[in-house]
Amino acid sequence: MSKQVQVRRTTVPQIASRKGGEPIVSLTSYHAHTAAIVDKHADFILVGDSLGMVMHGMESTVGVPLDLMIMHGKAVVRGTQKALIVVDMPFGTYEESPGVAFRNAAKIMKETQCGAVKVEGGARMAETIRFLTERGIPVMAHIGLTPQSSHVMGGFKTQGRDEDTWALHEADAKAVSDAGAFAVVLEGMVEPLAARITKQIPIPTIGIGASVDCDGQILVLEDMLGLNEWTPKFVKVYGQLGPMIEQAVEEYAKDVKGRKFPTEDEVYR
């Protein structure tokens, strides 16, 4: 009789312990089949509210509802076995008060069975992060360029270009770390500032358009696969699936118009 080996998921403490160690690998995923592929290589998978723009054609992440995040979170958890699954808390579900944040975070964790949630904001969210972590909800923080605040920021702008603002970002990083976040995403941040923050705080930093000195990196899967028409300049595109899909669909359309329909006993390419 063969012995079944149970695969254990990566845990929050395991991610936290990687500070200064082997770089942490992460990507976003929004559905079961891509999550199953990413799961073989990623330490954690983020079900990001970027799905509003990537999958649903929204102009920003602001319009993403809680139920949509839960639906996609369930799919990613079902499609994976190994990676820690982190689900974004969408705009409007945690800013009002720590109590509101707890209720919505608990709903996400119970319904998706994910391992942690992510919230945007630095010092202003420290009280909420502490409230959640003290009540058993692991929190990944997110500072720098925070997409949910893009309207306030005047768009998606790189943070820290003015060195006079560095102290504010450093204070944000210290605040979320002190509040109990197990890791923090540094997005759209100038390299020297992200490197400084990485050295200053005891929790792992996960860069996206930040410094090579960060403890790990995350990218939007569709960006690095070349599926989006526009890709941020900091993204290395590892595949060109967009043109490949377009070519495949074009060939399929030609076959259908030419009445080259496949049958059960005929396979063509």
PDB file of C-alpha atoms in Angstrom:
ATOM      1  CA  MET A   1       0.000   0.000   0.000  1.00  0.00           C
ATOM      2  CA  SER A   2       1.434   3.357  -1.013  1.00  0.00           C
ATOM      3  CA  LYS A   3       1.871   5.931   1.697  1.00  0.00           C
ATOM      4  CA  GLN A   4       0.164   9.273   1.053  1.00  0.00           C
ATOM      5  CA  VAL A   5       2.248  12.313   1.855  1.00  0.00           C
ATOM      6  CA  GLN A   6       0.212  15.221   3.194  1.00  0.00           C
ATOM      7  CA  VAL A   7       1.259  18.581   1.785  1.00  0.00           C
ATOM      8  CA  ARG A   8       1.363  21.267   4.435  1.00  0.00           C
ATOM      9  CA  ARG A   9       0.695  24.869   3.581  1.00  0.00           C
ATOM     10  CA  THR A  10       3.266  27.538   4.221  1.00  0.00           C
ATOM     11  CA  THR A  11       2.357  29.337   7.431  1.00  0.00           C
ATOM     12  CA  VAL A  12       2.469  32.966   8.520  1.00  0.00           C
ATOM     13  CA  PRO A  13       5.335  32.291  10.995  1.00  0.00           C
ATOM     14  CA  GLN A  14       7.321  30.627   8.195  1.00  0.00           C
ATOM     15  CA  ILE A  15       6.985  33.729   6.020  1.00  0.00           C
ATOM     16  CA  ALA A  16       7.872  35.984   8.959  1.00  0.00           C
ATOM     17  CA  SER A  17      10.986  33.913   9.667  1.00  0.00           C
ATOM     18  CA  ARG A  18      12.369  34.552   6.179  1.00  0.00           C
ATOM     19  CA  LYS A  19      13.545  38.050   7.078  1.00  0.00           C
ATOM     20  CA  GLY A  20      17.044  38.434   5.660  1.00  0.00           C
ATOM     21  CA  GLY A  21      17.003  34.857   4.357  1.00  0.00           C
ATOM     22  CA  GLU A  22      16.052  33.171   1.106  1.00  0.00           C
ATOM     23  CA  PRO A  23      13.957  35.614  -0.961  1.00  0.00           C
ATOM     24  CA  ILE A  24      10.199  35.147  -0.698  1.00  0.00           C
ATOM     25  CA  VAL A  25       8.464  34.316  -3.994  1.00  0.00           C
ATOM     26  CA  SER A  26       4.965  35.630  -4.556  1.00  0.00           C
ATOM     27  CA  LEU A  27       2.483  36.293  -7.354  1.00  0.00           C
ATOM     28  CA  THR A  28      -1.153  37.267  -7.565  1.00  0.00           C
ATOM     29  CA  SER A  29      -3.799  34.818  -8.698  1.00  0.00           C
ATOM     30  CA  TYR A  30      -7.548  35.110  -9.000  1.00  0.00           C
ATOM     31  CA  HIS A  31      -8.749  31.687 -10.149  1.00  0.00           C
ATOM     32  CA  ALA A  32      -8.146  28.022  -9.410  1.00  0.00           C
ATOM     33  CA  HIS A  33      -6.314  26.919 -12.546  1.00  0.00           C
ATOM     34  CA  THR A  34      -3.604  29.628 -12.523  1.00  0.00           C
ATOM     35  CA  ALA A  35      -3.321  29.298  -8.742  1.00  0.00           C
ATOM     36  CA  ALA A  36      -2.552  25.582  -9.142  1.00  0.00           C
ATOM     37  CA  ILE A  37       0.356  26.462 -11.446  1.00  0.00           C
ATOM     38  CA  VAL A  38       1.685  29.271  -9.249  1.00  0.00           C
ATOM     39  CA  ASP A  39       1.320  27.087  -6.151  1.00  0.00           C
ATOM     40  CA  LYS A  40       4.227  24.901  -7.286  1.00  0.00           C
ATOM     41  CA  HIS A  41       6.677  27.792  -7.039  1.00  0.00           C
ATOM     42  CA  ALA A  42       5.290  30.537  -4.749  1.00  0.00           C
ATOM     43  CA  ASP A  43       5.671  30.905  -0.998  1.00  0.00           C
ATOM     44  CA  PHE A  44       2.479  32.919  -0.810  1.00  0.00           C
ATOM     45  CA  ILE A  45      -0.214  33.848  -3.311  1.00  0.00           C
ATOM     46  CA  LEU A  46      -2.046  37.140  -3.072  1.00  0.00           C
ATOM     47  CA  VAL A  47      -5.676  37.328  -4.149  1.00  0.00           C
ATOM     48  CA  GLY A  48      -5.301  41.010  -4.900  1.00  0.00           C
ATOM     49  CA  ASP A  49      -8.065  43.536  -5.385  1.00  0.00           C
ATOM     50  CA  SER A  50      -6.203  44.256  -8.625  1.00  0.00           C
ATOM     51  CA  LEU A  51      -8.602  41.618  -9.958  1.00  0.00           C
ATOM     52  CA  GLY A  52     -11.087  44.464 -10.371  1.00  0.00           C
ATOM     53  CA  MET A  53      -8.889  45.996 -13.065  1.00  0.00           C
ATOM     54  CA  VAL A  54      -7.301  42.826 -14.452  1.00  0.00           C
ATOM     55  CA  MET A  55     -10.369  40.588 -14.652  1.00  0.00           C
ATOM     56  CA  HIS A  56     -13.383  42.874 -14.471  1.00  0.00           C
ATOM     57  CA  GLY A  57     -12.297  45.913 -16.470  1.00  0.00           C
ATOM     58  CA  MET A  58     -12.587  48.441 -13.644  1.00  0.00           C
ATOM     59  CA  GLU A  59     -10.602  51.674 -13.824  1.00  0.00           C
ATOM     60  CA  SER A  60      -9.247  51.252 -10.288  1.00  0.00           C
ATOM     61  CA  THR A  61      -9.453  48.905  -7.323  1.00  0.00           C
ATOM     62  CA  VAL A  62     -11.840  51.204  -5.444  1.00  0.00           C
ATOM     63  CA  GLY A  63     -15.008  49.600  -6.833  1.00  0.00           C
ATOM     64  CA  VAL A  64     -14.172  46.016  -5.827  1.00  0.00           C
ATOM     65  CA  PRO A  65     -16.807  44.612  -3.415  1.00  0.00           C
ATOM     66  CA  LEU A  66     -16.135  42.242  -0.539  1.00  0.00           C
ATOM     67  CA  ASP A  67     -18.196  39.403  -2.027  1.00  0.00           C
ATOM     68  CA  LEU A  68     -16.095  39.463  -5.191  1.00  0.00           C
ATOM     69  CA  MET A  69     -12.892  39.096  -3.186  1.00  0.00           C
ATOM     70  CA  ILE A  70     -14.403  36.196  -1.271  1.00  0.00           C
ATOM     71  CA  MET A  71     -15.521  34.449  -4.461  1.00  0.00           C
ATOM     72  CA  HIS A  72     -12.060  34.658  -6.018  1.00  0.00           C
ATOM     73  CA  GLY A  73     -10.406  33.807  -2.700  1.00  0.00           C
ATOM     74  CA  LYS A  74     -12.391  30.576  -2.489  1.00  0.00           C
ATOM     75  CA  ALA A  75     -11.303  29.620  -6.005  1.00  0.00           C
ATOM     76  CA  VAL A  76      -7.607  30.211  -5.264  1.00  0.00           C
ATOM     77  CA  VAL A  77      -7.723  28.236  -2.021  1.00  0.00           C
ATOM     78  CA  ARG A  78      -9.457  25.343  -3.810  1.00  0.00           C
ATOM     79  CA  GLY A  79      -6.796  25.328  -6.517  1.00  0.00           C
ATOM     80  CA  THR A  80      -3.802  25.230  -4.163  1.00  0.00           C
ATOM     81  CA  GLN A  81      -2.177  23.013  -1.569  1.00  0.00           C
ATOM     82  CA  LYS A  82       1.174  24.518  -0.596  1.00  0.00           C
ATOM     83  CA  ALA A  83       1.286  28.327  -0.668  1.00  0.00           C
ATOM     84  CA  LEU A  84       0.015  30.642   2.027  1.00  0.00           C
ATOM     85  CA  ILE A  85      -3.043  32.424   0.602  1.00  0.00           C
ATOM     86  CA  VAL A  86      -3.426  36.114   1.440  1.00  0.00           C
ATOM     87  CA  VAL A  87      -6.605  37.968   0.476  1.00  0.00           C
ATOM     88  CA  ASP A  88      -6.823  41.733   0.025  1.00  0.00           C
ATOM     89  CA  MET A  89      -9.409  43.586   2.065  1.00  0.00           C
ATOM     90  CA  PRO A  90     -11.122  45.841  -0.470  1.00  0.00           C
ATOM     91  CA  PHE A  91     -11.668  49.576  -0.122  1.00  0.00           C
ATOM     92  CA  GLY A  92     -14.308  50.502   2.448  1.00  0.00           C
ATOM     93  CA  THR A  93     -14.193  47.257   4.430  1.00  0.00           C
ATOM     94  CA  TYR A  94     -11.620  48.170   7.089  1.00  0.00           C
ATOM     95  CA  GLU A  95     -10.998  51.922   7.241  1.00  0.00           C
ATOM     96  CA  GLU A  96     -14.051  52.919   9.321  1.00  0.00           C
ATOM     97  CA  SER A  97     -13.028  51.268  12.579  1.00  0.00           C
ATOM     98  CA  PRO A  98     -11.102  48.286  13.956  1.00  0.00           C
ATOM     99  CA  GLY A  99     -14.428  46.613  14.768  1.00  0.00           C
ATOM    100  CA  VAL A 100     -15.696  46.879  11.205  1.00  0.00           C
ATOM    101  CA  ALA A 101     -12.327  45.639   9.946  1.00  0.00           C
ATOM    102  CA  PHE A 102     -12.471  42.618  12.241  1.00  0.00           C
ATOM    103  CA  ARG A 103     -15.964  41.676  11.151  1.00  0.00           C
ATOM    104  CA  ASN A 104     -15.036  41.810   7.462  1.00  0.00           C
ATOM    105  CA  ALA A 105     -11.636  40.142   7.909  1.00  0.00           C
ATOM    106  CA  ALA A 106     -13.251  37.314   9.876  1.00  0.00           C
ATOM    107  CA  LYS A 107     -15.804  36.889   7.082  1.00  0.00           C
ATOM    108  CA  ILE A 108     -13.021  36.648   4.497  1.00  0.00           C
ATOM    109  CA  MET A 109     -11.044  34.097   6.492  1.00  0.00           C
ATOM    110  CA  LYS A 110     -14.038  31.937   7.420  1.00  0.00           C
ATOM    111  CA  GLU A 111     -15.551  31.833   3.937  1.00  0.00           C
ATOM    112  CA  THR A 112     -12.333  31.460   1.907  1.00  0.00           C
ATOM    113  CA  GLN A 113     -10.195  29.512   4.416  1.00  0.00           C
ATOM    114  CA  CYS A 114      -7.261  31.780   3.504  1.00  0.00           C
ATOM    115  CA  GLY A 115      -4.305  32.194   5.857  1.00  0.00           C
ATOM    116  CA  ALA A 116      -4.103  35.995   6.142  1.00  0.00           C
ATOM    117  CA  VAL A 117      -5.512  39.294   4.925  1.00  0.00           C
ATOM    118  CA  LYS A 118      -3.780  42.380   3.541  1.00  0.00           C
ATOM    119  CA  VAL A 119      -4.631  46.014   4.296  1.00  0.00           C
ATOM    120  CA  GLU A 120      -3.281  49.205   2.769  1.00  0.00           C
ATOM    121  CA  GLY A 121      -1.978  52.075   4.865  1.00  0.00           C
ATOM    122  CA  GLY A 122       0.802  52.791   7.321  1.00  0.00           C
ATOM    123  CA  ALA A 123       0.604  54.595  10.645  1.00  0.00           C
ATOM    124  CA  ARG A 124      -3.075  55.426  10.158  1.00  0.00           C
ATOM    125  CA  MET A 125      -3.888  51.694  10.049  1.00  0.00           C
ATOM    126  CA  ALA A 126      -1.642  50.630  12.946  1.00  0.00           C
ATOM    127  CA  GLU A 127      -4.474  50.553  15.491  1.00  0.00           C
ATOM    128  CA  THR A 128      -6.561  48.354  13.182  1.00  0.00           C
ATOM    129  CA  ILE A 129      -3.654  46.007  12.442  1.00  0.00           C
ATOM    130  CA  ARG A 130      -3.025  45.595  16.162  1.00  0.00           C
ATOM    131  CA  PHE A 131      -6.740  44.988  16.801  1.00  0.00           C
ATOM    132  CA  LEU A 132      -6.875  42.263  14.142  1.00  0.00           C
ATOM    133  CA  THR A 133      -3.651  40.482  15.059  1.00  0.00           C
ATOM    134  CA  GLU A 134      -4.529  40.440  18.758  1.00  0.00           C
ATOM    135  CA  ARG A 135      -7.744  38.644  17.792  1.00  0.00           C
ATOM    136  CA  GLY A 136      -6.139  35.957  15.685  1.00  0.00           C
ATOM    137  CA  ILE A 137      -6.199  37.452  12.194  1.00  0.00           C
ATOM    138  CA  PRO A 138      -2.751  37.590  10.543  1.00  0.00           C
ATOM    139  CA  VAL A 139      -2.202  40.831   8.642  1.00  0.00           C
ATOM    140  CA  MET A 140       0.134  41.723   5.801  1.00  0.00           C
ATOM    141  CA  ALA A 141       0.551  45.486   5.533  1.00  0.00           C
ATOM    142  CA  HIS A 142       0.995  47.564   2.366  1.00  0.00           C
ATOM    143  CA  ILE A 143       2.677  50.985   2.218  1.00  0.00           C
ATOM    144  CA  GLY A 144       4.201  53.294  -0.362  1.00  0.00           C
ATOM    145  CA  LEU A 145       2.028  53.477  -3.443  1.00  0.00           C
ATOM    146  CA  THR A 146      -1.335  52.245  -2.162  1.00  0.00           C
ATOM    147  CA  PRO A 147      -3.723  51.778  -5.119  1.00  0.00           C
ATOM    148  CA  GLN A 148      -6.878  52.223  -3.027  1.00  0.00           C
ATOM    149  CA  SER A 149      -5.655  55.760  -2.268  1.00  0.00           C
ATOM    150  CA  SER A 150      -4.759  56.568  -5.874  1.00  0.00           C
ATOM    151  CA  HIS A 151      -7.402  59.317  -6.059  1.00  0.00           C
ATOM    152  CA  VAL A 152      -5.832  61.079  -3.070  1.00  0.00           C
ATOM    153  CA  MET A 153      -2.325  60.537  -4.427  1.00  0.00           C
ATOM    154  CA  GLY A 154      -3.279  61.933  -7.829  1.00  0.00           C
ATOM    155  CA  GLY A 155      -2.700  58.654  -9.641  1.00  0.00           C
ATOM    156  CA  PHE A 156      -0.172  55.831  -9.549  1.00  0.00           C
ATOM    157  CA  LYS A 157       2.948  57.807  -8.680  1.00  0.00           C
ATOM    158  CA  THR A 158       6.302  56.541  -7.458  1.00  0.00           C
ATOM    159  CA  GLN A 159       6.746  57.305  -3.773  1.00  0.00           C
ATOM    160  CA  GLY A 160       9.875  58.762  -2.168  1.00  0.00           C
ATOM    161  CA  ARG A 161      11.213  60.810  -5.063  1.00  0.00           C
ATOM    162  CA  ASP A 162      11.374  63.743  -2.658  1.00  0.00           C
ATOM    163  CA  GLU A 163      13.793  62.723   0.082  1.00  0.00           C
ATOM    164  CA  ASP A 164      11.955  65.010   2.508  1.00  0.00           C
ATOM    165  CA  THR A 165       9.098  62.450   2.513  1.00  0.00           C
ATOM    166  CA  TRP A 166      11.274  59.482   3.479  1.00  0.00           C
ATOM    167  CA  ALA A 167      10.710  59.931   7.204  1.00  0.00           C
ATOM    168  CA  LEU A 168       6.946  59.528   6.707  1.00  0.00           C
ATOM    169  CA  HIS A 169       7.372  56.243   4.839  1.00  0.00           C
ATOM    170  CA  GLU A 170       9.872  54.998   7.402  1.00  0.00           C
ATOM    171  CA  ALA A 171       7.421  55.872  10.173  1.00  0.00           C
ATOM    172  CA  ASP A 172       4.681  53.971   8.316  1.00  0.00           C
ATOM    173  CA  ALA A 173       6.884  50.877   8.091  1.00  0.00           C
ATOM    174  CA  LYS A 174       7.787  50.995  11.782  1.00  0.00           C
ATOM    175  CA  ALA A 175       4.150  51.541  12.773  1.00  0.00           C
ATOM    176  CA  VAL A 176       2.789  48.505  10.922  1.00  0.00           C
ATOM    177  CA  SER A 177       5.674  46.349  12.124  1.00  0.00           C
ATOM    178  CA  ASP A 178       5.179  47.415  15.744  1.00  0.00           C
ATOM    179  CA  ALA A 179       1.432  46.796  15.384  1.00  0.00           C
ATOM    180  CA  GLY A 180       1.992  43.135  14.549  1.00  0.00           C
ATOM    181  CA  ALA A 181       1.960  42.845  10.760  1.00  0.00           C
ATOM    182  CA  PHE A 182       3.939  39.738   9.754  1.00  0.00           C
ATOM    183  CA  ALA A 183       5.179  41.286   6.484  1.00  0.00           C
ATOM    184  CA  VAL A 184       4.757  44.490   4.511  1.00  0.00           C
ATOM    185  CA  VAL A 185       4.437  45.178   0.784  1.00  0.00           C
ATOM    186  CA  LEU A 186       6.506  48.142  -0.435  1.00  0.00           C
ATOM    187  CA  GLU A 187       4.984  49.302  -3.714  1.00  0.00           C
ATOM    188  CA  GLY A 188       6.179  51.899  -6.193  1.00  0.00           C
ATOM    189  CA  MET A 189       8.943  53.136  -3.910  1.00  0.00           C
ATOM    190  CA  VAL A 190      12.335  54.521  -4.907  1.00  0.00           C
ATOM    191  CA  GLU A 191      15.089  51.957  -4.455  1.00  0.00           C
ATOM    192  CA  PRO A 192      17.185  53.688  -1.757  1.00  0.00           C
ATOM    193  CA  LEU A 193      14.144  54.259   0.466  1.00  0.00           C
ATOM    194  CA  ALA A 194      12.879  50.673   0.124  1.00  0.00           C
ATOM    195  CA  ALA A 195      16.377  49.408   0.933  1.00  0.00           C
ATOM    196  CA  ARG A 196      16.531  51.602   4.061  1.00  0.00           C
ATOM    197  CA  ILE A 197      13.142  50.414   5.280  1.00  0.00           C
ATOM    198  CA  THR A 198      14.098  46.777   4.704  1.00  0.00           C
ATOM    199  CA  LYS A 199      17.094  47.241   6.997  1.00  0.00           C
ATOM    200  CA  GLN A 200      15.150  49.160   9.633  1.00  0.00           C
ATOM    201  CA  ILE A 201      12.250  46.809  10.400  1.00  0.00           C
ATOM    202  CA  PRO A 202      12.283  43.199  11.675  1.00  0.00           C
ATOM    203  CA  ILE A 203       9.542  41.880   9.379  1.00  0.00           C
ATOM    204  CA  PRO A 204       9.984  40.837   5.722  1.00  0.00           C
ATOM    205  CA  THR A 205       9.468  43.462   3.036  1.00  0.00           C
ATOM    206  CA  ILE A 206       7.838  42.347  -0.212  1.00  0.00           C
ATOM    207  CA  GLY A 207       8.776  44.623  -3.082  1.00  0.00           C
ATOM    208  CA  ILE A 208       6.782  45.542  -6.167  1.00  0.00           C
ATOM    209  CA  GLY A 209       8.607  48.239  -8.050  1.00  0.00           C
ATOM    210  CA  ALA A 210      10.889  48.753  -5.043  1.00  0.00           C
ATOM    211  CA  SER A 211      14.401  47.587  -4.088  1.00  0.00           C
ATOM    212  CA  VAL A 212      16.373  44.428  -4.867  1.00  0.00           C
ATOM    213  CA  ASP A 213      17.228  44.504  -1.154  1.00  0.00           C
ATOM    214  CA  CYS A 214      13.636  43.654  -0.229  1.00  0.00           C
ATOM    215  CA  ASP A 215      13.093  40.249   1.366  1.00  0.00           C
ATOM    216  CA  GLY A 216      10.863  39.118  -1.505  1.00  0.00           C
ATOM    217  CA  GLN A 217       8.926  40.237  -4.543  1.00  0.00           C
ATOM    218  CA  ILE A 218       5.367  40.117  -5.796  1.00  0.00           C
ATOM    219  CA  LEU A 219       4.048  40.790  -9.297  1.00  0.00           C
ATOM    220  CA  VAL A 220       0.623  40.696 -10.883  1.00  0.00           C
ATOM    221  CA  LEU A 221       0.592  37.372 -12.762  1.00  0.00           C
ATOM    222  CA  GLU A 222      -1.064  38.829 -15.850  1.00  0.00           C
ATOM    223  CA  ASP A 223       1.591  41.554 -16.060  1.00  0.00           C
ATOM    224  CA  MET A 224       4.531  39.165 -16.051  1.00  0.00           C
ATOM    225  CA  LEU A 225       2.780  36.897 -18.572  1.00  0.00           C
ATOM    226  CA  GLY A 226       2.233  39.706 -21.079  1.00  0.00           C
ATOM    227  CA  LEU A 227      -1.557  39.496 -20.903  1.00  0.00           C
ATOM    228  CA  ASN A 228      -2.198  43.190 -20.311  1.00  0.00           C
ATOM    229  CA  GLU A 229      -1.979  45.884 -22.972  1.00  0.00           C
ATOM    230  CA  TRP A 230      -0.080  48.141 -20.555  1.00  0.00           C
ATOM    231  CA  THR A 231       2.579  46.844 -18.193  1.00  0.00           C
ATOM    232  CA  PRO A 232       4.349  48.859 -15.454  1.00  0.00           C
ATOM    233  CA  LYS A 233       7.902  49.716 -16.452  1.00  0.00           C
ATOM    234  CA  PHE A 234       9.398  47.832 -13.487  1.00  0.00           C
ATOM    235  CA  VAL A 235       7.848  44.507 -14.559  1.00  0.00           C
ATOM    236  CA  LYS A 236       9.979  41.939 -16.356  1.00  0.00           C
ATOM    237  CA  VAL A 237       7.671  40.188 -18.819  1.00  0.00           C
ATOM    238  CA  TYR A 238       8.460  36.470 -18.704  1.00  0.00           C
ATOM    239  CA  GLY A 239       5.957  35.383 -21.352  1.00  0.00           C
ATOM    240  CA  GLN A 240       3.872  36.778 -24.193  1.00  0.00           C
ATOM    241  CA  LEU A 241       0.587  34.999 -23.633  1.00  0.00           C
ATOM    242  CA  GLY A 242      -1.515  37.892 -24.913  1.00  0.00           C
ATOM    243  CA  PRO A 243      -0.278  37.619 -28.524  1.00  0.00           C
ATOM    244  CA  MET A 244      -0.332  33.806 -28.294  1.00  0.00           C
ATOM    245  CA  ILE A 245      -3.970  33.791 -27.222  1.00  0.00           C
ATOM    246  CA  GLU A 246      -4.902  36.286 -29.916  1.00  0.00           C
ATOM    247  CA  GLN A 247      -3.207  34.155 -32.580  1.00  0.00           C
ATOM    248  CA  ALA A 248      -4.927  31.004 -31.318  1.00  0.00           C
ATOM    249  CA  VAL A 249      -8.352  32.669 -31.331  1.00  0.00           C
ATOM    250  CA  GLU A 250      -7.726  34.031 -34.830  1.00  0.00           C
ATOM    251  CA  GLU A 251      -6.837  30.551 -36.122  1.00  0.00           C
ATOM    252  CA  TYR A 252      -9.893  29.080 -34.403  1.00  0.00           C
ATOM    253  CA  ALA A 253     -12.154  31.702 -35.985  1.00  0.00           C
ATOM    254  CA  LYS A 254     -10.726  30.878 -39.429  1.00  0.00           C
ATOM    255  CA  ASP A 255     -11.346  27.176 -38.871  1.00  0.00           C
ATOM    256  CA  VAL A 256     -14.944  27.771 -37.838  1.00  0.00           C
ATOM    257  CA  LYS A 257     -15.572  29.999 -40.852  1.00  0.00           C
ATOM    258  CA  GLY A 258     -13.989  27.313 -43.040  1.00  0.00           C
ATOM    259  CA  ARG A 259     -16.253  24.684 -41.415  1.00  0.00           C
ATOM    260  CA  LYS A 260     -13.304  22.799 -39.966  1.00  0.00           C
ATOM    261  CA  PHE A 261     -15.308  21.576 -37.001  1.00  0.00           C
ATOM    262  CA  PRO A 262     -13.669  18.924 -34.830  1.00  0.00           C
ATOM    263  CA  THR A 263     -15.496  15.642 -34.306  1.00  0.00           C
ATOM    264  CA  GLU A 264     -14.950  12.915 -31.730  1.00  0.00           C
ATOM    265  CA  ASP A 265     -12.883  10.810 -34.137  1.00  0.00           C
ATOM    266  CA  GLU A 266     -10.942  13.694 -35.645  1.00  0.00           C
ATOM    267  CA  VAL A 267      -8.384  15.944 -34.022  1.00  0.00           C
ATOM    268  CA  TYR A 268      -6.677  18.636 -36.014  1.00  0.00           C
ATOM    269  CA  ARG A 269      -4.236  21.400 -35.300  1.00  0.00           C
TER     270      ARG A 269
END
